[in-house]
Coordinates of C-alpha atoms in Angstrom, one line a residue:
X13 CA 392.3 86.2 49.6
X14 CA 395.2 85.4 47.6
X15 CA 394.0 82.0 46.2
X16 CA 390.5 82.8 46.3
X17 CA 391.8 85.6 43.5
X18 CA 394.0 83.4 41.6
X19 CA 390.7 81.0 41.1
X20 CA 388.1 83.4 40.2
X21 CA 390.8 84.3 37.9
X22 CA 391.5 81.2 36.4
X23 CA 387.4 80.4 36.2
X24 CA 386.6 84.0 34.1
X25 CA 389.8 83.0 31.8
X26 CA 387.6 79.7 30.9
X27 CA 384.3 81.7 31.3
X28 CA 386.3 84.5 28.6
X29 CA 387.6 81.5 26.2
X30 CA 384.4 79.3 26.0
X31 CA 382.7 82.8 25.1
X32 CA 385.4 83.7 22.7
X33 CA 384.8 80.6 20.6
X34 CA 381.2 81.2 20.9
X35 CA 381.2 85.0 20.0
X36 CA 383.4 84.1 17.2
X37 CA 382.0 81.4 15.3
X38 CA 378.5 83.1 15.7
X39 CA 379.7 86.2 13.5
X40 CA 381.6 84.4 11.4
X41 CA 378.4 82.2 10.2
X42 CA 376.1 85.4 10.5
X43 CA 376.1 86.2 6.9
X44 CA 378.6 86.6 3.8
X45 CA 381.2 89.0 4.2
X46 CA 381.9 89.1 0.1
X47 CA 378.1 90.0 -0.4
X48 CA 379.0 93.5 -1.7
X49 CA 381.8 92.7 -4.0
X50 CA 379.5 89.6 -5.5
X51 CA 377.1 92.4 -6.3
X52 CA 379.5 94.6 -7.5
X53 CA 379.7 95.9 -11.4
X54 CA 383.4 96.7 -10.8
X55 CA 385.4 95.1 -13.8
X56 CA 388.0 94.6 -10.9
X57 CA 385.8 92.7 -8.3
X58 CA 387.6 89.1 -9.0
X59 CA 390.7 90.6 -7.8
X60 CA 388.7 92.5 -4.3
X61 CA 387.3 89.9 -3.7
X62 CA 390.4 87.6 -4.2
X63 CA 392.2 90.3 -1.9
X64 CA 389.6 90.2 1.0
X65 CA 389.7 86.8 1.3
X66 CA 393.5 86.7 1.5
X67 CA 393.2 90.1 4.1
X68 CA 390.5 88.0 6.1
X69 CA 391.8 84.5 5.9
X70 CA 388.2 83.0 4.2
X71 CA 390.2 80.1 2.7
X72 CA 391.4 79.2 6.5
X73 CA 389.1 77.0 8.5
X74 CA 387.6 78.7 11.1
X75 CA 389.1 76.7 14.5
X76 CA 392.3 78.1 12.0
X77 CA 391.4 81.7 12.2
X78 CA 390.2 81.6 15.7
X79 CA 393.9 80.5 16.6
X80 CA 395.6 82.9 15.0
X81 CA 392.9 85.6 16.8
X82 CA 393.5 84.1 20.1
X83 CA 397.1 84.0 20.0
X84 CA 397.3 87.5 19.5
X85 CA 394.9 88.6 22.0
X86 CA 396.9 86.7 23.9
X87 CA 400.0 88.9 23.4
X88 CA 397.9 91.6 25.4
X89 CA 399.3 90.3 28.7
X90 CA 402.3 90.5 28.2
X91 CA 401.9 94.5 25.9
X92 CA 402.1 92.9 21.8
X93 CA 398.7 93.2 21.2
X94 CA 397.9 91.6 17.9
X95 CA 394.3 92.2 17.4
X96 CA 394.8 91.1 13.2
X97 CA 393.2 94.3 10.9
X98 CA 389.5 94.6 9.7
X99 CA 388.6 94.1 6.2
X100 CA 389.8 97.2 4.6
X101 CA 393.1 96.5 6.2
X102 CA 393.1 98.9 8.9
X103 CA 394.8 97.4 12.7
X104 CA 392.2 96.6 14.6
X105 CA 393.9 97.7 17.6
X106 CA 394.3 101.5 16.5
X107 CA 390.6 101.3 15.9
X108 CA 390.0 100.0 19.4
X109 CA 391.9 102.2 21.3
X110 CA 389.8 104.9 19.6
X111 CA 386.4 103.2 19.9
X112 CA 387.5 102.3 23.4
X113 CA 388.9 106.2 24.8
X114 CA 385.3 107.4 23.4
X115 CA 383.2 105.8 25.0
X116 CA 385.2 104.5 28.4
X117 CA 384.7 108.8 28.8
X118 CA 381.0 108.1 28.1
X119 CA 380.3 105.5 30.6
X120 CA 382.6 106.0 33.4
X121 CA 380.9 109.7 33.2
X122 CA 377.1 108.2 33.0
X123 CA 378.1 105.3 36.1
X124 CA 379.1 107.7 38.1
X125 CA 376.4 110.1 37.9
X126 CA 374.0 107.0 38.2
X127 CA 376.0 106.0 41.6
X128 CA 375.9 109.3 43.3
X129 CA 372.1 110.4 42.4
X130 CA 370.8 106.8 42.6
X131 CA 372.5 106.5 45.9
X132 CA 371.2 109.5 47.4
X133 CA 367.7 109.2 46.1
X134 CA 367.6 105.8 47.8
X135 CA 368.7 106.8 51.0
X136 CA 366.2 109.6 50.9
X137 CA 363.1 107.7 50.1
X138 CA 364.3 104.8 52.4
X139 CA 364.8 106.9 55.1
X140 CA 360.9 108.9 53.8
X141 CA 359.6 105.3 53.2
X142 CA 356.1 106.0 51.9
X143 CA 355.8 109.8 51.8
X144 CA 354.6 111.3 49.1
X145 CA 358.5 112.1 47.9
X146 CA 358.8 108.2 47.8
X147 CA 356.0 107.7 45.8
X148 CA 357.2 109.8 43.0
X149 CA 360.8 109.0 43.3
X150 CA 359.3 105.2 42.9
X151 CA 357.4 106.1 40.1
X152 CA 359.9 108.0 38.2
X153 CA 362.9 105.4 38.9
X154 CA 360.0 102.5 37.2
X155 CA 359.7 104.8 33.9
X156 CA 363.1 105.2 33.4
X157 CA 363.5 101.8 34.4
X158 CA 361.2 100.9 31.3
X159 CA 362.5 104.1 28.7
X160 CA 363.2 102.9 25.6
X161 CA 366.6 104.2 24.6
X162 CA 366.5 105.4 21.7
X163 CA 363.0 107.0 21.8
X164 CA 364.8 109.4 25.0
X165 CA 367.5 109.9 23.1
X166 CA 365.6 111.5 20.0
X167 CA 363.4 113.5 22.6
X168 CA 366.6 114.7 24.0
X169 CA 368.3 115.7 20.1
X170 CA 364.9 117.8 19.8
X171 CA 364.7 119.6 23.3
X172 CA 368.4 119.4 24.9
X173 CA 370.5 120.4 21.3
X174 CA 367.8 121.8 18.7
X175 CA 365.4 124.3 20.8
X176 CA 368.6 124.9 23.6
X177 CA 371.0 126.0 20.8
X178 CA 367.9 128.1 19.4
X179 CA 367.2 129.3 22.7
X180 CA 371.2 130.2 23.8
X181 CA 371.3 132.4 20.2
X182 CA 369.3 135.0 22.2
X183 CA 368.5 133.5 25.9
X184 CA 366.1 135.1 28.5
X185 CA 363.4 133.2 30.7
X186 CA 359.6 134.4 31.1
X187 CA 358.3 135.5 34.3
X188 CA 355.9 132.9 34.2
X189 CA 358.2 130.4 33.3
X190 CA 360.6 131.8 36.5
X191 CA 357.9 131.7 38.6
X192 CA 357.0 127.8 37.5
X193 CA 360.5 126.9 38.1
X194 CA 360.6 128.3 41.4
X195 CA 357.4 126.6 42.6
X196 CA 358.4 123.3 41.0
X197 CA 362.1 123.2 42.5
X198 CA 360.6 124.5 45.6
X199 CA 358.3 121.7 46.3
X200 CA 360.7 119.0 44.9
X201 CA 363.2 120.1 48.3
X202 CA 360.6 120.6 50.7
X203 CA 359.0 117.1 49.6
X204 CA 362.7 115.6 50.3
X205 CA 363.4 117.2 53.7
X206 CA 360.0 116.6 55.1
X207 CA 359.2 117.8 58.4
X208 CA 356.1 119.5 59.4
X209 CA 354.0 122.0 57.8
X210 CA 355.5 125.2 59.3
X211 CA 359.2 123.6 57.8
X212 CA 357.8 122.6 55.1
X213 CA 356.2 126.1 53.8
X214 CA 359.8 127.7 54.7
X215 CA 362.0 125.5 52.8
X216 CA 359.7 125.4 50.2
X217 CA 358.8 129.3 49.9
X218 CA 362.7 129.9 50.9
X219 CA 363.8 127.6 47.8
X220 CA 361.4 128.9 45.6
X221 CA 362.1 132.8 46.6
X222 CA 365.7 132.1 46.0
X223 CA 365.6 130.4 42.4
X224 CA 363.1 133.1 40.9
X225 CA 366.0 135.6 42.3
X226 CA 368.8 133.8 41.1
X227 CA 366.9 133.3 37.5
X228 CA 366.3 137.0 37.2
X229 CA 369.2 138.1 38.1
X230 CA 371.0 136.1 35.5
X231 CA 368.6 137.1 32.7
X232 CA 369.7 140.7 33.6
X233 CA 373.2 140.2 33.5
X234 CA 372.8 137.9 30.4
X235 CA 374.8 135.0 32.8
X236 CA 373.8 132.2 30.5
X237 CA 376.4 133.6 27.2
X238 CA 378.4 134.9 30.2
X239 CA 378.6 132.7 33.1
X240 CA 381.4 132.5 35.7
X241 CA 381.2 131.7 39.7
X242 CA 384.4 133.7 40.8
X243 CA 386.6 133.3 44.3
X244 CA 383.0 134.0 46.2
X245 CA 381.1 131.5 44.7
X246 CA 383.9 128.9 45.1
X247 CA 384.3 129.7 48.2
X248 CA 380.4 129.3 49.5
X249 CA 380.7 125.6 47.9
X250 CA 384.1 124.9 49.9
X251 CA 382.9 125.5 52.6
X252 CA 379.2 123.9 51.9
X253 CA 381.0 120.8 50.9
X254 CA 383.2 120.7 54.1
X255 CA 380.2 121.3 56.5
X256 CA 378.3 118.0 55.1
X257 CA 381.4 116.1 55.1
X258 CA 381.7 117.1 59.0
X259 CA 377.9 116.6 59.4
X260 CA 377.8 113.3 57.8
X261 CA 381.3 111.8 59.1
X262 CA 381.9 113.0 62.6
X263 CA 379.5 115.9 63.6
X264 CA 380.7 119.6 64.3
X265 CA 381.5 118.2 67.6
X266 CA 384.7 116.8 66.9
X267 CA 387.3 119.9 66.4
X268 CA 390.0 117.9 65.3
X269 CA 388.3 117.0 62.2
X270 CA 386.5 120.6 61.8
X271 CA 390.1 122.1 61.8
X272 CA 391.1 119.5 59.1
X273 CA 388.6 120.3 57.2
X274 CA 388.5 123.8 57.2
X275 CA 393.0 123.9 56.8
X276 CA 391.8 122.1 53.6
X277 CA 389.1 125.0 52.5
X278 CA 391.5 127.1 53.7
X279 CA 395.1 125.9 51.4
X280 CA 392.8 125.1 48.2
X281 CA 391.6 128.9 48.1
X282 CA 394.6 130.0 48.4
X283 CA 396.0 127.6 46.3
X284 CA 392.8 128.9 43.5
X285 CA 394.4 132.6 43.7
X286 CA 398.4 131.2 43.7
X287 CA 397.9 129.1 40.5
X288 CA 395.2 131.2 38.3
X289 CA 397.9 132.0 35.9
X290 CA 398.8 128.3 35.6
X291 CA 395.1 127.2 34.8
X292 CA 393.8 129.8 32.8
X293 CA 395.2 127.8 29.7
X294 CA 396.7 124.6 31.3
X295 CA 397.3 121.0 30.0
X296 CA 395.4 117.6 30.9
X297 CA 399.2 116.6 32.6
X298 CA 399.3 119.8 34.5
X299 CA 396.0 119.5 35.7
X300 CA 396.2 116.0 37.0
X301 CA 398.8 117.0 39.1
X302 CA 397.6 119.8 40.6
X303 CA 395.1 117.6 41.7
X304 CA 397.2 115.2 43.0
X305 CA 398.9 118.5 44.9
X306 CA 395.7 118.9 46.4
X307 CA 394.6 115.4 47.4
X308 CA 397.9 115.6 49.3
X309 CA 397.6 118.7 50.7
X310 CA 394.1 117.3 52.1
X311 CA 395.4 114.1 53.5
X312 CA 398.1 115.7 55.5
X313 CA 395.9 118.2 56.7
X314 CA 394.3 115.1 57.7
X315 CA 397.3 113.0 59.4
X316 CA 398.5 116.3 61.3
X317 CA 395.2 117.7 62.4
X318 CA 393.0 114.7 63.0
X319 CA 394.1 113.5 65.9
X320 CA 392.5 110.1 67.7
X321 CA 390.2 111.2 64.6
X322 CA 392.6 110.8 61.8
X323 CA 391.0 108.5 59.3
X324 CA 387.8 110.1 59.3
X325 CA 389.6 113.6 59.1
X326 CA 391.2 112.4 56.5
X327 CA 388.2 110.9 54.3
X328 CA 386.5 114.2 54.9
X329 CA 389.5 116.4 53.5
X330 CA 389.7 113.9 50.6
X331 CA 386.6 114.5 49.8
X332 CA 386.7 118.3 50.8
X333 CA 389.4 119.1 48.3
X334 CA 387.8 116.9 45.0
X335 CA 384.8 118.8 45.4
X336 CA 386.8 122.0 45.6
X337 CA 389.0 121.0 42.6
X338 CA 385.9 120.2 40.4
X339 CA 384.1 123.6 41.4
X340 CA 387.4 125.2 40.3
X341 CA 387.5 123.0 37.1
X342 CA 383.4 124.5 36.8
X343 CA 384.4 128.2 37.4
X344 CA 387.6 127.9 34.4
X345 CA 385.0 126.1 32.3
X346 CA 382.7 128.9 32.6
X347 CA 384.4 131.4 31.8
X348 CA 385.7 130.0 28.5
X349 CA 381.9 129.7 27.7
X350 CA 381.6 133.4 25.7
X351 CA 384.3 132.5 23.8
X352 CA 383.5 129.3 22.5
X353 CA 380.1 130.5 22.1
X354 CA 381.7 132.7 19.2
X355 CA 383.6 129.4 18.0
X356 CA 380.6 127.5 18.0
X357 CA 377.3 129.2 18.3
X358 CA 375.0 126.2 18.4
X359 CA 377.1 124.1 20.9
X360 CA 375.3 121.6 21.8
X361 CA 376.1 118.9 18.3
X362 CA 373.3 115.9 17.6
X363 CA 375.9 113.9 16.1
X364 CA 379.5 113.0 17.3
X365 CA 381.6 113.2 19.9
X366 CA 383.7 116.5 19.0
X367 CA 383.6 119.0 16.5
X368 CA 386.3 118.0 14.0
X369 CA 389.4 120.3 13.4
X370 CA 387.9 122.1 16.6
X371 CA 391.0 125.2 17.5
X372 CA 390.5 126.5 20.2
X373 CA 392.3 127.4 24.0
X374 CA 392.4 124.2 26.1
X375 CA 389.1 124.9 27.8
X376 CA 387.1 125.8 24.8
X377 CA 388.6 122.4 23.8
X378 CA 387.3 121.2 27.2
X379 CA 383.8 122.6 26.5
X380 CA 383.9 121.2 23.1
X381 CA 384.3 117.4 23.9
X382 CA 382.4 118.2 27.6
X383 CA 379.3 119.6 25.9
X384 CA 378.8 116.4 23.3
X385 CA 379.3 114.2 26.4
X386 CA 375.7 115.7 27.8
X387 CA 373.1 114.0 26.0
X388 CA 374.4 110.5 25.7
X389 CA 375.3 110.6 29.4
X390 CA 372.1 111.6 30.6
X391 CA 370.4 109.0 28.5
X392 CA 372.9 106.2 30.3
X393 CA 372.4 107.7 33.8
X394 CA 368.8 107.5 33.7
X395 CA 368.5 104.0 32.7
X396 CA 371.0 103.1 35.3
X397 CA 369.7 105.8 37.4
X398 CA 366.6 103.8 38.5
X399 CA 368.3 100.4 39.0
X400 CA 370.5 101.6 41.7
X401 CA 367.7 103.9 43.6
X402 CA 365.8 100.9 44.1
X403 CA 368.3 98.9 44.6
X404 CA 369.9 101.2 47.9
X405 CA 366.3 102.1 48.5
X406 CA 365.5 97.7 49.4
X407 CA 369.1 97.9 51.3
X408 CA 368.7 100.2 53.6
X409 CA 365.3 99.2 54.5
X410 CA 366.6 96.0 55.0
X411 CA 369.8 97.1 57.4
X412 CA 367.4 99.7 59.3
X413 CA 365.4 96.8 60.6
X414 CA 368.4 94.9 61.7
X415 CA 368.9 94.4 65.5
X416 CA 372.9 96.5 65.7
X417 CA 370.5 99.5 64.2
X418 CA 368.0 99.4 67.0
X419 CA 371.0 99.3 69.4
X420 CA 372.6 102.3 68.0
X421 CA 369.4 104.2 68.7
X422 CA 368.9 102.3 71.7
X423 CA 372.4 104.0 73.2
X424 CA 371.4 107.6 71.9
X425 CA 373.2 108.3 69.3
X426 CA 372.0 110.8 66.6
X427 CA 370.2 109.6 63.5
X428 CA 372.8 110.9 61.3
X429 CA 375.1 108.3 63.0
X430 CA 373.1 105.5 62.7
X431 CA 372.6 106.2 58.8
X432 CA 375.9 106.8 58.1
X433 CA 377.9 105.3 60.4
X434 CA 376.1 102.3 60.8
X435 CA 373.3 101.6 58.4
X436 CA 374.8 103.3 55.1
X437 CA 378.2 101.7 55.1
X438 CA 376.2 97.4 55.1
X439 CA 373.3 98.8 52.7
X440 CA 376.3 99.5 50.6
X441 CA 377.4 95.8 50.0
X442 CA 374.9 94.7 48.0
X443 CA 375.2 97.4 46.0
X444 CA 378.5 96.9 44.7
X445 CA 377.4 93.8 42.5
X446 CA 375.1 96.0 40.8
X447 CA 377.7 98.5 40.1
X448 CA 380.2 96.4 38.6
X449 CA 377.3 94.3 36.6
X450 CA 376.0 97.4 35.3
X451 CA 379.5 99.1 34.2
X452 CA 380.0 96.4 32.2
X453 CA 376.7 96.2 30.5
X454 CA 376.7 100.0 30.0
X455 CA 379.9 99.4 27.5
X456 CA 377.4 96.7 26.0
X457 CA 374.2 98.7 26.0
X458 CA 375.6 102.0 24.7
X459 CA 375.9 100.3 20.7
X460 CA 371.8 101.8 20.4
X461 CA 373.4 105.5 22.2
X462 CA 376.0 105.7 20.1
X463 CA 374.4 104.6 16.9
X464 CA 371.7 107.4 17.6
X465 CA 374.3 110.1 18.7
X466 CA 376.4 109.4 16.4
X467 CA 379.5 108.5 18.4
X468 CA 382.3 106.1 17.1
X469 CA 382.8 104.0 19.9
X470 CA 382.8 100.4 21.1
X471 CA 379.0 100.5 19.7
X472 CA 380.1 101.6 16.3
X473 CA 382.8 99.1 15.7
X474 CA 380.8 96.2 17.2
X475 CA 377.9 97.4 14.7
X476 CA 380.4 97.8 12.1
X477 CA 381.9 94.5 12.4
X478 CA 378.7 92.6 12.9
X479 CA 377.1 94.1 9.5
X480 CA 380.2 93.4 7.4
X481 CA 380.8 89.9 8.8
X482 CA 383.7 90.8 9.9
X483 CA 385.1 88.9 12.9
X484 CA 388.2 91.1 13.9
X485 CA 386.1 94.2 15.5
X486 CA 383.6 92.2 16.6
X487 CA 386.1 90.2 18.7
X488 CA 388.2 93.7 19.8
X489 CA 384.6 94.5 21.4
X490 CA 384.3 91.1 23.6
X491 CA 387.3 91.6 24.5
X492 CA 387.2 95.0 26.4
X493 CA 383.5 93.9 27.4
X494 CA 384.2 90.9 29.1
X495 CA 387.3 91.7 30.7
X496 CA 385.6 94.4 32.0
X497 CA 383.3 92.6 33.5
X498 CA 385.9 90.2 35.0
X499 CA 388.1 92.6 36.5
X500 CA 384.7 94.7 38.0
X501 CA 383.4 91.4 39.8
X502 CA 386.7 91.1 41.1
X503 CA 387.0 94.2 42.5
X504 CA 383.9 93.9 43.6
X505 CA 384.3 90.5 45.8
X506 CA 387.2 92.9 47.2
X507 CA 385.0 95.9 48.1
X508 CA 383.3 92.8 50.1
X509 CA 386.0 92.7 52.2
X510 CA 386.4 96.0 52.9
X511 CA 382.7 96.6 53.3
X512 CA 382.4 94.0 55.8
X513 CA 385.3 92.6 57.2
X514 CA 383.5 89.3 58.8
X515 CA 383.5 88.3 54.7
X516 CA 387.8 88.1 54.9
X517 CA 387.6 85.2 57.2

């Protein structure tokens, strides 16, 4: 594994230098960087434009400039990066470790999303493979698939920041409109847990019942200015999350990994009433480590309660407590929401990522950056959204017809063990080439999101760069791109591995 490393390494480092080259000699002959001094009335433009081409080395030949690029870029590796400065004189690298902090939080965000829902809806429609909910999961996942980016993204400035923030000014729902939402939610769940028509009427007339409830009782107590979840509601999604992590890991059969799980539910509520104090204004270091607290916590309660059972009691906790410690990230978020309503009544911004000289407590702060962060994310997520539904969707139809599936059933076991134990885990492999493909090309394809929304990011320095000629942040931006994209194939030839061990040998 060693070697075979060491050479894919030593191939992208000639793939990343031949592009380089390439990248750079492409923008330097795209157009004329002293265009707007040559027009220029200013009685002082012989001495700009003297200047620029003494801050941007013009008199240099290009292989010249190239070198003097490369060998600081080089200096990265070993922490002297030397990225040269733009041509107003500014270091390129300050202005990439901005552009680069901005939207690394935008993508990792929208990836994520994409994984988890595309991954879910896949298995779904796989598993319902040509019912009615696979027909319009399939159709939905092509017209995302096809969306043009920046015609979403205006439709989402009009109805998710215009018409909300006019609509959170003074928020109430209809009746109707209740009732519609009810009936439409309702026969989205019923659609994906199927069954037959006496199920199907439940879940759907349960689900429907229980959002017209939950709407109404949130207009009355004006829950949308004044949200919060509270220990009970916390609670209810501990334990939810804990019960599906048993069901879809071991089955409430095992107790050793029941009792893991529910020590974890257990130590992180108590845990949410011993360190309130500490989180109702905390900092970003604090709150990493409580989480770490926590992950530890759930991986001893693991180790010491698992038993024969211990990895998968383990992998449950783990995944137990993160979806406790986001809840409990949800609830303080919440209820910072009236007062940074009065901060910023019309919270959801069409342009930028954070509302400058923004002072506020460290979760209005959090609210501030988290609510900017909506729209461009959704507009990522569902373009990547249908690429990896269809994707896990052709997988596991794929692994379900293979010969160690039909044995699994064959033996008796359950068909939540044959999807996840057996079929879920090899779907998977595929799967991570797409994932470490598409992180990279999200970093690429967010220039037109950012431009729209108005973020300064990678997009808006690459944009920037490429309109004034400018080779310096134009080069800063292949650089994160492509060794993003080196270092996620890598890691994706190891998930190989570990996906399917036959691939070590």
């Amino acid at each position: 594994m060693t070697r075979f490393i060491l050479r894919r390494l030593g191939i992208s480092a000639l793939v990343l230098l031949g592009g380089s080259v390439l990248m750079f000699v492409l923008t330097i002959n795209s157009g004329d960087p002293l265009q707007d001094l040559r027009e220029s009335n200013d009685p002082n433009r012989d001495n700009l434009i003297a200047q620029r081409i003494t801050t941007m080395g013009l008199d240099l030949p290009w292989y010249q400039r190239y070198w003097q690029w490369l060998t600081g870029a080089a200096g990265c590796l070993v922490g002297r990066c030397d990225l040269g400065t733009n041509r107003a004189g500014v270091e390129v690298s300050s202005m990439l470790e901005n552009a680069a902090s901005s939207t690394l939080r935008l993508v990792v965000g929208a990836t994520l999303l994409a994984i988890v829902a595309g991954v879910f809806f896949g298995i779904l429609t796989a598993i319902r493979q040509y019912s009615g909910f696979d027909y319009v999961v399939t159709f939905f996942a092509f017209l995302f698939f096809s969306l043009p980016v920046f015609w979403a993204a205006v439709l989402l400035k009009e109805y998710g920041a215009i018409r909300f923030n006019d609509w959170i000014a003074d928020p109430s729902v209809s009746t109707l409109t209740t009732i519609l939402i009810g009936l439409v939610l309702g026969f989205v769940v019923q659609a994906a847990l199927g069954g037959d028509l006496r199920r199907r009427l439940m879940t759907g007339g349960g689900t429907a019942l229980f959002v017209v409830v939950a709407i109404t009782y949130f207009d009355a107590v004006d829950w949308w200015r004044r949200p919060a979840l509270g220990l009970p509601v916390v609670a209810l999604v501990s334990i939810g999350a804990g019960a599906l992590m048993v069901a879809l890991t071991s089955g409430f059969g095992n107790r050793r990994v029941v009792r893991a799980v529910g020590a974890t539910v257990g130590l992180g509520l108590v845990s949410y009433l011993a360190f309130g104090g500490v989180l109702a204004d905390p900092t970003w270091p604090i709150l990493f480590g409580l989480y770490a607290v926590a992950v530890v916590i759930a991986l001893a309660c693991g180790w010491f309660l698992g038993g024969f059972s211990r990895r998968t009691a383990m992998w449950a906790s783990f995944v137990t407590a993160s979806v406790m410690a986001g809840t409990v990230v949800m609830d303080k978020a919440l209820g910072a929401w009236a007062g940074y309503l009065q901060l910023q009544p019309r919270p959801i911004s069409t342009i930028g990522s954070q509302t400058p000289n923004f002072d506020g407590t460290f979760w209005q702060d959090f609210l501030d950056k988290g609510t900017q962060l909506i729209l461009p994310t959704v507009v990522l997520t569902l373009i990547s959204l249908a690429s990896y539904t269809r994707y896990t969707r052709a997988s596991m139809l794929e692994v379900l017809e293979q010969d160690y599936v039909r044995t699994a059933r064959a033996k008796g076991l359950s068909e939540r063990e044959v999807i996840s134990r057996h079929a879920f885990r090899n779907a998977l492999i595929p799967l991570t080439t797409i994932v470490a493909f598409d992180f990279a090309g999200l970093i690429g394809g967010a220039v037109i999101t950012e431009a729209v929304f108005g973020w300064k990011g990678m997009g808006e320095l690459f944009r920037t760069g490429l309109t004034q000629v400018d080779p310096g942040p134009v080069m800063a931006f292949f650089l994160v791109t492509g060794v993003a994209a080196v270092v996620m194939n890598m890691l994706a030839d190891i998930s190989y591995a570990f996906l399917d061990p036959r691939i070590r040998r």
